[in-house]
Amino acid sequence: MASEREQVLFENESYRLTATRLVQAGLRAELEGVGKLTITRGEERREVNIPALPAGCTGMRSNIPVLTAMYNLAAHELLANIQDDGTMLAGAAWSTVWTRDIAYAATLGAGILAPQAVKASLMSRVKDGVIMQDTGTGGGWPISTDRLAWAIGARTLYLSEGDPEWLTYCVDVLRNTIAQDDRVLPQHTPLRPGETSFIDWRDQSYPDWMSPADIGASYAFGTNVLHYTALTIVANMLDELGREAEAEPYRERAALLAEAIEQNFWSKANQQYCMLRTPDGCPDDRTDALANSLAVICGLAGEHSLKAMNGLRRSPWGTPVFTPYKADKAAAYHNRTIWPFEEAFVMLAHAELRDPAGAVSSMAAILRAAMAFGSNKENFHAQTGEAEHTIQNSDRQLWSVAGMLGMFYYGLFGLQYEHDNLVFAPCVPKGFAGSHWLTNLHIRDMVLTVRINGYGTDICSVRINGKAGSPIIPLSTKGNLQIEIELMPEDEDESPATFPPAQDDLPEPQWDSPTPTLLRWHPVPGATSYYVYANGKALGATPDCDFAISRPAPFCNEYRVQAIGHNSSSCLSRPWTHYPEGCYRQLRPLRIGSNGEYEIEQQQAWLNTEPCTEKLDYEPATLAAGTYELRVQYCNATASLRDSDTCALRELLIDGEPAAVIPLPHNTEADNWEHYSLTAPVTLRLKSGRHHFSLRYNPITCTNANGAVNQCMVRAITLSRRA
């Protein structure tokens, strides 16, 4: 039994973590040495054996037993996820590799411990030279567009291995993928549309009214951070290959995207990044912990970094995926949960800012979860700290395992790459003060043993192979290195940072018979005021449940309302649209076929990729010059709202010329072919006169993620005139 006076790593109102023990209400977890963990819940007691690492494996040991034990548990679980074909499972409950999972896992630590399995897994997510999008809302890509997370995993692997063939392969894959996005995603803004990265259960995280089509046309902060990072990585990789002229366009695009991210997501009023913007540009001012952390780590957040991280709302158990929670969703998966991999990125962002007081709560949250569950679980409830209260979960979840490893490699030991150098910038909270060793660490042609002693972020001295040295080591160095780093603790007392508490959101406002001159909505409990938006622009705020429109515009206007409370807010309301007379048209489908030879039956048509169903013509329309929003009434019931990869794509032709690619995502459950809804709007500027509209399957622009199943039912086209 360990002494009750042993070193305390972290303590708050919910748990106490010491060098060998976790104590929380109803649970006690204790280590015997570093090879056995005993977990006691009430009368239930179980033992978890933690095997020693195989010879040649990158190891970690510490005079704080819990650190050694949890590193060994994570390393063992990572190796257990390697399949016979050399790729890595996403977790014990999952039977495949996913793009974002392996990308984030590679970035966090899997690339150090199992580089060949990481490489095989990343390559398995490339098909026909482009990165595969994970299945997701509405049938995956292009509703979900976060597949470029692959870039950060690929870059991490290159930095540690330095393989020029891998570098060339990655450049080709990334350029092909970006080019495919460019052919399909709209180009009127540097921002890239698509679902929030990893937060891909629509009902858990998006406003209730948003359909997969709306999600595909919205703009997520985290997904745009990934696109920025991928553009920057491509430019840097091309520079590394000596192809500077080819790199410049990607660097220019990254700069334009950075400006757009700053303008569209940073809220001066809230001093935080908003989670997303709706298709018409309204901000959803919830915060996304992963997105904020990635923005800090890649340097995009700049002067906002400290405010972005210190403003993240926390629970006693860690950092929730997003806050405020959706109050009307009791079930927890992304909503009301903490994911250890996301917590690891929060920790790394604090380490990037040389902020051990901020990092310690994330380090403790990751360690506590592994101690409490005896495995690196997929997620756990943000309000109870328990894994049993979530919708689904898995032991040895790949990116959770990698998050634990990354806490050591990139947090505690501060492994970084700067230009052509390997840099050590340790971040050791005061509670973690002690001696810690990394052994058999392979970086390019180096094999390193690294010892850090003390706590803090300031380095007092460095010795390399017994001689005074520097924490900056050229990547061209070869051979075995023994590195000893002494940290200089700061004089002042270092207490864990405090953060604003996570809480529920307010209900979405519901409309109450609005009119073109007076918007009305039902009161929202807890609201003190309301923001009103028209066509994505803020009209103003009011404490009342109505808002007068002094001069209704002669064109279609879309209004939304958001409820604001003392310490919380609501998601945006369902839009209410006013259509003045003459500003709304429906066009019926006329003929279908490669040459328009088949008549339409019952005003609906089956679109497939076969020649007889690949092109659909609509009745012509005589229109005044102006701006219009075009939508297609359709049904895609090939799979569920939440899953698969069969989002249909069709090219819109106006007067025979390509005008846009329209995603037609799943809008109902599988085989429910009677449910019709509208696609996201396509904004058009049309000249006065008679116009002909068609939908066409073009294999260059309309090949979807599935490649074989690309079909839907369609009815009318709608046109609404806008200001």
mmCIF file of N, CA, C and O in Angstrom, residues 617-701:
data_model
loop_
_atom_site.group_PDB
_atom_site.id
_atom_site.type_symbol
_atom_site.label_atom_id
_atom_site.label_comp_id
_atom_site.label_asym_id
_atom_site.label_seq_id
_atom_site.Cartn_x
_atom_site.Cartn_y
_atom_site.Cartn_z
ATOM 1 N N ASP A 617 -33.631 17.310 -67.983
ATOM 2 C CA ASP A 617 -33.943 18.673 -68.401
ATOM 3 C C ASP A 617 -35.196 19.172 -67.679
ATOM 4 O O ASP A 617 -36.137 18.404 -67.445
ATOM 5 N N TYR A 618 -35.187 20.465 -67.342
ATOM 6 C CA TYR A 618 -36.334 21.103 -66.695
ATOM 7 C C TYR A 618 -36.977 22.096 -67.656
ATOM 8 O O TYR A 618 -36.350 22.549 -68.624
ATOM 9 N N GLU A 619 -38.215 22.444 -67.336
ATOM 10 C CA GLU A 619 -38.900 23.426 -68.160
ATOM 11 C C GLU A 619 -38.140 24.751 -68.124
ATOM 12 O O GLU A 619 -37.578 25.118 -67.096
ATOM 13 N N PRO A 620 -38.084 25.465 -69.235
ATOM 14 C CA PRO A 620 -37.356 26.744 -69.263
ATOM 15 C C PRO A 620 -38.088 27.799 -68.438
ATOM 16 O O PRO A 620 -39.286 27.684 -68.157
ATOM 17 N N ALA A 621 -37.351 28.832 -68.045
ATOM 18 C CA ALA A 621 -37.934 29.918 -67.255
ATOM 19 C C ALA A 621 -37.448 31.252 -67.779
ATOM 20 O O ALA A 621 -36.250 31.418 -68.068
ATOM 21 N N THR A 622 -38.366 32.193 -67.914
ATOM 22 C CA THR A 622 -38.019 33.563 -68.285
ATOM 23 C C THR A 622 -37.882 34.372 -67.005
ATOM 24 O O THR A 622 -38.827 34.492 -66.219
ATOM 25 N N LEU A 623 -36.681 34.907 -66.766
ATOM 26 C CA LEU A 623 -36.354 35.544 -65.499
ATOM 27 C C LEU A 623 -35.804 36.943 -65.709
ATOM 28 O O LEU A 623 -35.147 37.219 -66.731
ATOM 29 N N ALA A 624 -36.063 37.816 -64.733
ATOM 30 C CA ALA A 624 -35.431 39.126 -64.715
ATOM 31 C C ALA A 624 -33.978 38.977 -64.269
ATOM 32 O O ALA A 624 -33.616 38.017 -63.578
ATOM 33 N N ALA A 625 -33.139 39.887 -64.659
ATOM 34 C CA ALA A 625 -31.741 39.853 -64.233
ATOM 35 C C ALA A 625 -31.666 39.983 -62.713
ATOM 36 O O ALA A 625 -32.423 40.736 -62.099
ATOM 37 N N GLY A 626 -30.755 39.238 -62.095
ATOM 38 C CA GLY A 626 -30.610 39.338 -60.645
ATOM 39 C C GLY A 626 -29.917 38.131 -60.054
ATOM 40 O O GLY A 626 -29.390 37.267 -60.764
ATOM 41 N N THR A 627 -29.918 38.079 -58.706
ATOM 42 C CA THR A 627 -29.316 36.992 -57.945
ATOM 43 C C THR A 627 -30.412 36.035 -57.498
ATOM 44 O O THR A 627 -31.440 36.462 -56.957
ATOM 45 N N TYR A 628 -30.174 34.744 -57.709
ATOM 46 C CA TYR A 628 -31.159 33.722 -57.366
ATOM 47 C C TYR A 628 -30.496 32.617 -56.548
ATOM 48 O O TYR A 628 -29.296 32.350 -56.689
ATOM 49 N N GLU A 629 -31.306 31.984 -55.707
ATOM 50 C CA GLU A 629 -30.885 30.757 -55.036
ATOM 51 C C GLU A 629 -31.666 29.597 -55.632
ATOM 52 O O GLU A 629 -32.899 29.617 -55.670
ATOM 53 N N LEU A 630 -30.940 28.609 -56.110
ATOM 54 C CA LEU A 630 -31.540 27.435 -56.743
ATOM 55 C C LEU A 630 -31.376 26.232 -55.822
ATOM 56 O O LEU A 630 -30.298 25.982 -55.280
ATOM 57 N N ARG A 631 -32.457 25.481 -55.656
ATOM 58 C CA ARG A 631 -32.438 24.235 -54.887
ATOM 59 C C ARG A 631 -33.134 23.147 -55.691
ATOM 60 O O ARG A 631 -34.013 23.432 -56.504
ATOM 61 N N VAL A 632 -32.753 21.911 -55.419
ATOM 62 C CA VAL A 632 -33.373 20.759 -56.065
ATOM 63 C C VAL A 632 -34.184 19.992 -55.022
ATOM 64 O O VAL A 632 -33.680 19.695 -53.929
ATOM 65 N N GLN A 633 -35.426 19.683 -55.360
ATOM 66 C CA GLN A 633 -36.250 18.829 -54.506
ATOM 67 C C GLN A 633 -35.897 17.377 -54.827
ATOM 68 O O GLN A 633 -35.988 16.955 -55.985
ATOM 69 N N TYR A 634 -35.507 16.604 -53.820
ATOM 70 C CA TYR A 634 -34.934 15.287 -54.099
ATOM 71 C C TYR A 634 -35.166 14.328 -52.938
ATOM 72 O O TYR A 634 -35.562 14.722 -51.824
ATOM 73 N N CYS A 635 -34.841 13.058 -53.168
ATOM 74 C CA CYS A 635 -34.807 12.034 -52.123
ATOM 75 C C CYS A 635 -33.615 11.115 -52.387
ATOM 76 O O CYS A 635 -33.453 10.602 -53.496
ATOM 77 N N ASN A 636 -32.784 10.925 -51.360
ATOM 78 C CA ASN A 636 -31.686 9.960 -51.417
ATOM 79 C C ASN A 636 -31.826 9.056 -50.202
ATOM 80 O O ASN A 636 -31.504 9.446 -49.078
ATOM 81 N N ALA A 637 -32.340 7.855 -50.428
ATOM 82 C CA ALA A 637 -32.576 6.888 -49.346
ATOM 83 C C ALA A 637 -31.688 5.664 -49.502
ATOM 84 O O ALA A 637 -32.060 4.555 -49.133
ATOM 85 N N THR A 638 -30.495 5.854 -50.055
ATOM 86 C CA THR A 638 -29.592 4.718 -50.262
ATOM 87 C C THR A 638 -29.012 4.195 -48.952
ATOM 88 O O THR A 638 -28.580 3.045 -48.875
ATOM 89 N N ALA A 639 -28.971 5.030 -47.904
ATOM 90 C CA ALA A 639 -28.482 4.601 -46.593
ATOM 91 C C ALA A 639 -29.000 5.603 -45.566
ATOM 92 O O ALA A 639 -29.744 6.528 -45.904
ATOM 93 N N SER A 640 -28.598 5.445 -44.310
ATOM 94 C CA SER A 640 -29.151 6.270 -43.237
ATOM 95 C C SER A 640 -28.626 7.694 -43.298
ATOM 96 O O SER A 640 -27.630 7.996 -43.968
ATOM 97 N N LEU A 641 -29.292 8.578 -42.554
ATOM 98 C CA LEU A 641 -28.858 9.972 -42.455
ATOM 99 C C LEU A 641 -27.417 10.075 -41.954
ATOM 100 O O LEU A 641 -26.693 10.983 -42.333
ATOM 101 N N ARG A 642 -27.017 9.155 -41.092
ATOM 102 C CA ARG A 642 -25.773 9.291 -40.347
ATOM 103 C C ARG A 642 -24.589 8.605 -40.991
ATOM 104 O O ARG A 642 -23.435 8.853 -40.618
ATOM 105 N N ASP A 643 -24.812 7.760 -42.005
ATOM 106 C CA ASP A 643 -23.753 6.823 -42.351
ATOM 107 C C ASP A 643 -23.535 6.705 -43.862
ATOM 108 O O ASP A 643 -24.193 7.359 -44.654
ATOM 109 N N SER A 644 -22.586 5.851 -44.209
ATOM 110 C CA SER A 644 -22.282 5.397 -45.559
ATOM 111 C C SER A 644 -21.545 6.464 -46.387
ATOM 112 O O SER A 644 -21.108 7.491 -45.882
ATOM 113 N N ASP A 645 -21.416 6.168 -47.713
ATOM 114 C CA ASP A 645 -20.589 6.996 -48.590
ATOM 115 C C ASP A 645 -21.276 7.244 -49.926
ATOM 116 O O ASP A 645 -20.627 7.378 -50.957
ATOM 117 N N THR A 646 -22.613 7.301 -49.921
ATOM 118 C CA THR A 646 -23.354 7.383 -51.179
ATOM 119 C C THR A 646 -24.106 8.702 -51.333
ATOM 120 O O THR A 646 -25.230 8.737 -51.841
ATOM 121 N N CYS A 647 -23.503 9.776 -50.891
ATOM 122 C CA CYS A 647 -24.022 11.102 -51.246
ATOM 123 C C CYS A 647 -23.938 11.231 -52.770
ATOM 124 O O CYS A 647 -22.879 11.051 -53.363
ATOM 125 N N ALA A 648 -25.074 11.519 -53.405
ATOM 126 C CA ALA A 648 -25.085 11.658 -54.864
ATOM 127 C C ALA A 648 -24.553 13.034 -55.263
ATOM 128 O O ALA A 648 -24.647 14.003 -54.499
ATOM 129 N N LEU A 649 -24.024 13.121 -56.472
ATOM 130 C CA LEU A 649 -23.523 14.388 -57.017
ATOM 131 C C LEU A 649 -24.056 14.555 -58.437
ATOM 132 O O LEU A 649 -24.065 13.599 -59.213
ATOM 133 N N ARG A 650 -24.476 15.783 -58.764
ATOM 134 C CA ARG A 650 -24.897 16.094 -60.131
ATOM 135 C C ARG A 650 -24.439 17.504 -60.492
ATOM 136 O O ARG A 650 -24.399 18.406 -59.647
ATOM 137 N N GLU A 651 -24.123 17.647 -61.754
ATOM 138 C CA GLU A 651 -23.694 18.939 -62.275
ATOM 139 C C GLU A 651 -24.916 19.714 -62.750
ATOM 140 O O GLU A 651 -25.773 19.180 -63.457
ATOM 141 N N LEU A 652 -25.007 20.957 -62.332
ATOM 142 C CA LEU A 652 -26.074 21.845 -62.790
ATOM 143 C C LEU A 652 -25.623 22.548 -64.067
ATOM 144 O O LEU A 652 -24.547 23.166 -64.102
ATOM 145 N N LEU A 653 -26.428 22.437 -65.112
ATOM 146 C CA LEU A 653 -26.181 23.150 -66.361
ATOM 147 C C LEU A 653 -27.208 24.260 -66.508
ATOM 148 O O LEU A 653 -28.403 24.056 -66.277
ATOM 149 N N ILE A 654 -26.745 25.437 -66.885
ATOM 150 C CA ILE A 654 -27.639 26.555 -67.212
ATOM 151 C C ILE A 654 -27.336 26.968 -68.643
ATOM 152 O O ILE A 654 -26.195 27.329 -68.964
ATOM 153 N N ASP A 655 -28.328 26.841 -69.458
ATOM 154 C CA ASP A 655 -28.182 27.131 -70.891
ATOM 155 C C ASP A 655 -27.043 26.304 -71.498
ATOM 156 O O ASP A 655 -26.259 26.784 -72.325
ATOM 157 N N GLY A 656 -26.935 25.058 -71.010
ATOM 158 C CA GLY A 656 -25.956 24.123 -71.542
ATOM 159 C C GLY A 656 -24.564 24.250 -70.973
ATOM 160 O O GLY A 656 -23.687 23.451 -71.322
ATOM 161 N N GLU A 657 -24.329 25.225 -70.091
ATOM 162 C CA GLU A 657 -22.996 25.444 -69.530
ATOM 163 C C GLU A 657 -22.957 25.032 -68.057
ATOM 164 O O GLU A 657 -23.891 25.318 -67.301
ATOM 165 N N PRO A 658 -21.873 24.364 -67.602
ATOM 166 C CA PRO A 658 -21.772 23.969 -66.190
ATOM 167 C C PRO A 658 -21.793 25.195 -65.276
ATOM 168 O O PRO A 658 -21.078 26.177 -65.520
ATOM 169 N N ALA A 659 -22.629 25.129 -64.227
ATOM 170 C CA ALA A 659 -22.748 26.250 -63.292
ATOM 171 C C ALA A 659 -22.328 25.873 -61.872
ATOM 172 O O ALA A 659 -21.859 26.731 -61.121
ATOM 173 N N ALA A 660 -22.511 24.619 -61.472
ATOM 174 C CA ALA A 660 -22.173 24.187 -60.111
ATOM 175 C C ALA A 660 -22.301 22.678 -60.031
ATOM 176 O O ALA A 660 -22.943 22.050 -60.874
ATOM 177 N N VAL A 661 -21.669 22.092 -59.004
ATOM 178 C CA VAL A 661 -21.896 20.696 -58.659
ATOM 179 C C VAL A 661 -22.778 20.682 -57.414
ATOM 180 O O VAL A 661 -22.464 21.360 -56.419
ATOM 181 N N ILE A 662 -23.879 19.946 -57.477
ATOM 182 C CA ILE A 662 -24.851 19.944 -56.383
ATOM 183 C C ILE A 662 -24.780 18.612 -55.639
ATOM 184 O O ILE A 662 -25.039 17.556 -56.219
ATOM 185 N N PRO A 663 -24.438 18.626 -54.340
ATOM 186 C CA PRO A 663 -24.525 17.407 -53.538
ATOM 187 C C PRO A 663 -25.989 17.101 -53.216
ATOM 188 O O PRO A 663 -26.771 17.995 -52.884
ATOM 189 N N LEU A 664 -26.353 15.818 -53.295
ATOM 190 C CA LEU A 664 -27.687 15.350 -52.931
ATOM 191 C C LEU A 664 -27.513 14.257 -51.876
ATOM 192 O O LEU A 664 -27.579 13.063 -52.158
ATOM 193 N N PRO A 665 -27.278 14.647 -50.626
ATOM 194 C CA PRO A 665 -26.940 13.679 -49.577
ATOM 195 C C PRO A 665 -28.161 12.887 -49.110
ATOM 196 O O PRO A 665 -29.302 13.220 -49.428
ATOM 197 N N HIS A 666 -27.900 11.858 -48.335
ATOM 198 C CA HIS A 666 -29.002 11.121 -47.710
ATOM 199 C C HIS A 666 -29.864 12.124 -46.940
ATOM 200 O O HIS A 666 -29.344 12.922 -46.158
ATOM 201 N N ASN A 667 -31.156 12.078 -47.151
ATOM 202 C CA ASN A 667 -32.038 13.005 -46.449
ATOM 203 C C ASN A 667 -33.096 12.286 -45.640
ATOM 204 O O ASN A 667 -34.024 12.904 -45.118
ATOM 205 N N THR A 668 -32.954 10.965 -45.507
ATOM 206 C CA THR A 668 -33.929 10.160 -44.771
ATOM 207 C C THR A 668 -33.248 8.846 -44.424
ATOM 208 O O THR A 668 -32.036 8.697 -44.627
ATOM 209 N N GLU A 669 -34.005 7.910 -43.895
ATOM 210 C CA GLU A 669 -33.427 6.615 -43.578
ATOM 211 C C GLU A 669 -33.471 5.694 -44.804
ATOM 212 O O GLU A 669 -34.203 5.940 -45.757
ATOM 213 N N ALA A 670 -32.691 4.651 -44.764
ATOM 214 C CA ALA A 670 -32.536 3.760 -45.913
ATOM 215 C C ALA A 670 -33.876 3.221 -46.395
ATOM 216 O O ALA A 670 -34.731 2.815 -45.594
ATOM 217 N N ASP A 671 -34.071 3.271 -47.717
ATOM 218 C CA ASP A 671 -35.240 2.713 -48.424
ATOM 219 C C ASP A 671 -36.528 3.500 -48.224
ATOM 220 O O ASP A 671 -37.581 3.055 -48.674
ATOM 221 N N ASN A 672 -36.443 4.662 -47.580
ATOM 222 C CA ASN A 672 -37.640 5.505 -47.430
ATOM 223 C C ASN A 672 -37.695 6.487 -48.605
ATOM 224 O O ASN A 672 -37.407 7.668 -48.474
ATOM 225 N N TRP A 673 -38.121 5.978 -49.757
ATOM 226 C CA TRP A 673 -38.049 6.761 -50.997
ATOM 227 C C TRP A 673 -39.239 7.695 -51.188
ATOM 228 O O TRP A 673 -39.416 8.259 -52.263
ATOM 229 N N GLU A 674 -40.022 7.907 -50.145
ATOM 230 C CA GLU A 674 -41.151 8.830 -50.239
ATOM 231 C C GLU A 674 -40.865 10.172 -49.576
ATOM 232 O O GLU A 674 -41.698 11.071 -49.588
ATOM 233 N N HIS A 675 -39.680 10.311 -48.978
ATOM 234 C CA HIS A 675 -39.370 11.540 -48.227
ATOM 235 C C HIS A 675 -38.533 12.481 -49.104
ATOM 236 O O HIS A 675 -37.379 12.195 -49.409
ATOM 237 N N TYR A 676 -39.121 13.622 -49.450
ATOM 238 C CA TYR A 676 -38.426 14.600 -50.288
ATOM 239 C C TYR A 676 -38.071 15.835 -49.467
ATOM 240 O O TYR A 676 -38.814 16.252 -48.575
ATOM 241 N N SER A 677 -36.932 16.410 -49.780
ATOM 242 C CA SER A 677 -36.516 17.668 -49.157
ATOM 243 C C SER A 677 -35.701 18.437 -50.188
ATOM 244 O O SER A 677 -35.582 18.021 -51.341
ATOM 245 N N LEU A 678 -35.122 19.560 -49.761
ATOM 246 C CA LEU A 678 -34.392 20.422 -50.683
ATOM 247 C C LEU A 678 -32.892 20.338 -50.444
ATOM 248 O O LEU A 678 -32.434 20.203 -49.304
ATOM 249 N N THR A 679 -32.136 20.441 -51.510
ATOM 250 C CA THR A 679 -30.684 20.556 -51.390
ATOM 251 C C THR A 679 -30.330 21.911 -50.790
ATOM 252 O O THR A 679 -31.178 22.802 -50.645
ATOM 253 N N ALA A 680 -29.071 22.077 -50.433
ATOM 254 C CA ALA A 680 -28.576 23.398 -50.042
ATOM 255 C C ALA A 680 -28.645 24.324 -51.256
ATOM 256 O O ALA A 680 -28.595 23.872 -52.402
ATOM 257 N N PRO A 681 -28.756 25.629 -51.036
ATOM 258 C CA PRO A 681 -28.911 26.546 -52.168
ATOM 259 C C PRO A 681 -27.622 26.745 -52.951
ATOM 260 O O PRO A 681 -26.519 26.716 -52.399
ATOM 261 N N VAL A 682 -27.777 26.934 -54.245
ATOM 262 C CA VAL A 682 -26.697 27.378 -55.123
ATOM 263 C C VAL A 682 -27.016 28.814 -55.519
ATOM 264 O O VAL A 682 -28.106 29.091 -56.028
ATOM 265 N N THR A 683 -26.106 29.719 -55.248
ATOM 266 C CA THR A 683 -26.329 31.129 -55.575
ATOM 267 C C THR A 683 -25.913 31.394 -57.018
ATOM 268 O O THR A 683 -24.789 31.069 -57.423
ATOM 269 N N LEU A 684 -26.824 31.989 -57.796
ATOM 270 C CA LEU A 684 -26.603 32.249 -59.219
ATOM 271 C C LEU A 684 -26.860 33.712 -59.531
ATOM 272 O O LEU A 684 -27.770 34.331 -58.960
ATOM 273 N N ARG A 685 -26.084 34.241 -60.431
ATOM 274 C CA ARG A 685 -26.356 35.582 -60.971
ATOM 275 C C ARG A 685 -26.737 35.403 -62.435
ATOM 276 O O ARG A 685 -25.919 34.980 -63.244
ATOM 277 N N LEU A 686 -27.987 35.690 -62.739
ATOM 278 C CA LEU A 686 -28.530 35.404 -64.062
ATOM 279 C C LEU A 686 -28.860 36.683 -64.810
ATOM 280 O O LEU A 686 -29.305 37.679 -64.211
ATOM 281 N N LYS A 687 -28.660 36.638 -66.118
ATOM 282 C CA LYS A 687 -29.051 37.750 -66.978
ATOM 283 C C LYS A 687 -30.544 37.657 -67.285
ATOM 284 O O LYS A 687 -31.163 36.603 -67.160
ATOM 285 N N SER A 688 -31.097 38.760 -67.700
ATOM 286 C CA SER A 688 -32.509 38.778 -68.075
ATOM 287 C C SER A 688 -32.719 37.909 -69.312
ATOM 288 O O SER A 688 -31.900 37.894 -70.235
ATOM 289 N N GLY A 689 -33.818 37.124 -69.284
ATOM 290 C CA GLY A 689 -34.131 36.331 -70.461
ATOM 291 C C GLY A 689 -34.590 34.936 -70.115
ATOM 292 O O GLY A 689 -34.873 34.606 -68.958
ATOM 293 N N ARG A 690 -34.660 34.109 -71.139
ATOM 294 C CA ARG A 690 -35.143 32.731 -71.026
ATOM 295 C C ARG A 690 -33.948 31.804 -70.766
ATOM 296 O O ARG A 690 -32.957 31.845 -71.493
ATOM 297 N N HIS A 691 -34.078 30.972 -69.718
ATOM 298 C CA HIS A 691 -32.970 30.107 -69.309
ATOM 299 C C HIS A 691 -33.425 28.658 -69.242
ATOM 300 O O HIS A 691 -34.564 28.356 -68.871
ATOM 301 N N HIS A 692 -32.499 27.758 -69.596
ATOM 302 C CA HIS A 692 -32.756 26.326 -69.568
ATOM 303 C C HIS A 692 -31.874 25.689 -68.492
ATOM 304 O O HIS A 692 -30.672 25.957 -68.424
ATOM 305 N N PHE A 693 -32.479 24.845 -67.687
ATOM 306 C CA PHE A 693 -31.788 24.218 -66.553
ATOM 307 C C PHE A 693 -31.774 22.708 -66.733
ATOM 308 O O PHE A 693 -32.771 22.104 -67.134
ATOM 309 N N SER A 694 -30.632 22.095 -66.415
ATOM 310 C CA SER A 694 -30.495 20.641 -66.513
ATOM 311 C C SER A 694 -29.617 20.132 -65.372
ATOM 312 O O SER A 694 -28.771 20.860 -64.830
ATOM 313 N N LEU A 695 -29.825 18.856 -65.013
ATOM 314 C CA LEU A 695 -28.931 18.133 -64.116
ATOM 315 C C LEU A 695 -28.265 17.031 -64.916
ATOM 316 O O LEU A 695 -28.920 16.332 -65.696
ATOM 317 N N ARG A 696 -26.959 16.851 -64.717
ATOM 318 C CA ARG A 696 -26.220 15.885 -65.520
ATOM 319 C C ARG A 696 -25.205 15.157 -64.656
ATOM 320 O O ARG A 696 -24.591 15.754 -63.765
ATOM 321 N N TYR A 697 -25.028 13.880 -64.935
ATOM 322 C CA TYR A 697 -23.918 13.144 -64.337
ATOM 323 C C TYR A 697 -22.685 13.330 -65.209
ATOM 324 O O TYR A 697 -22.657 12.939 -66.373
ATOM 325 N N ASN A 698 -21.666 13.972 -64.633
ATOM 326 C CA ASN A 698 -20.394 14.169 -65.309
ATOM 327 C C ASN A 698 -19.345 13.377 -64.531
ATOM 328 O O ASN A 698 -19.069 13.692 -63.367
ATOM 329 N N PRO A 699 -18.762 12.335 -65.089
ATOM 330 C CA PRO A 699 -17.839 11.492 -64.315
ATOM 331 C C PRO A 699 -16.613 12.235 -63.797
ATOM 332 O O PRO A 699 -15.982 11.786 -62.836
ATOM 333 N N ILE A 700 -16.288 13.365 -64.386
ATOM 334 C CA ILE A 700 -15.127 14.124 -63.920
ATOM 335 C C ILE A 700 -15.437 14.850 -62.617
ATOM 336 O O ILE A 700 -14.634 14.874 -61.686
ATOM 337 N N THR A 701 -16.629 15.428 -62.525
ATOM 338 C CA THR A 701 -16.970 16.236 -61.352
ATOM 339 C C THR A 701 -17.946 15.546 -60.412
ATOM 340 O O THR A 701 -18.123 16.006 -59.280
#
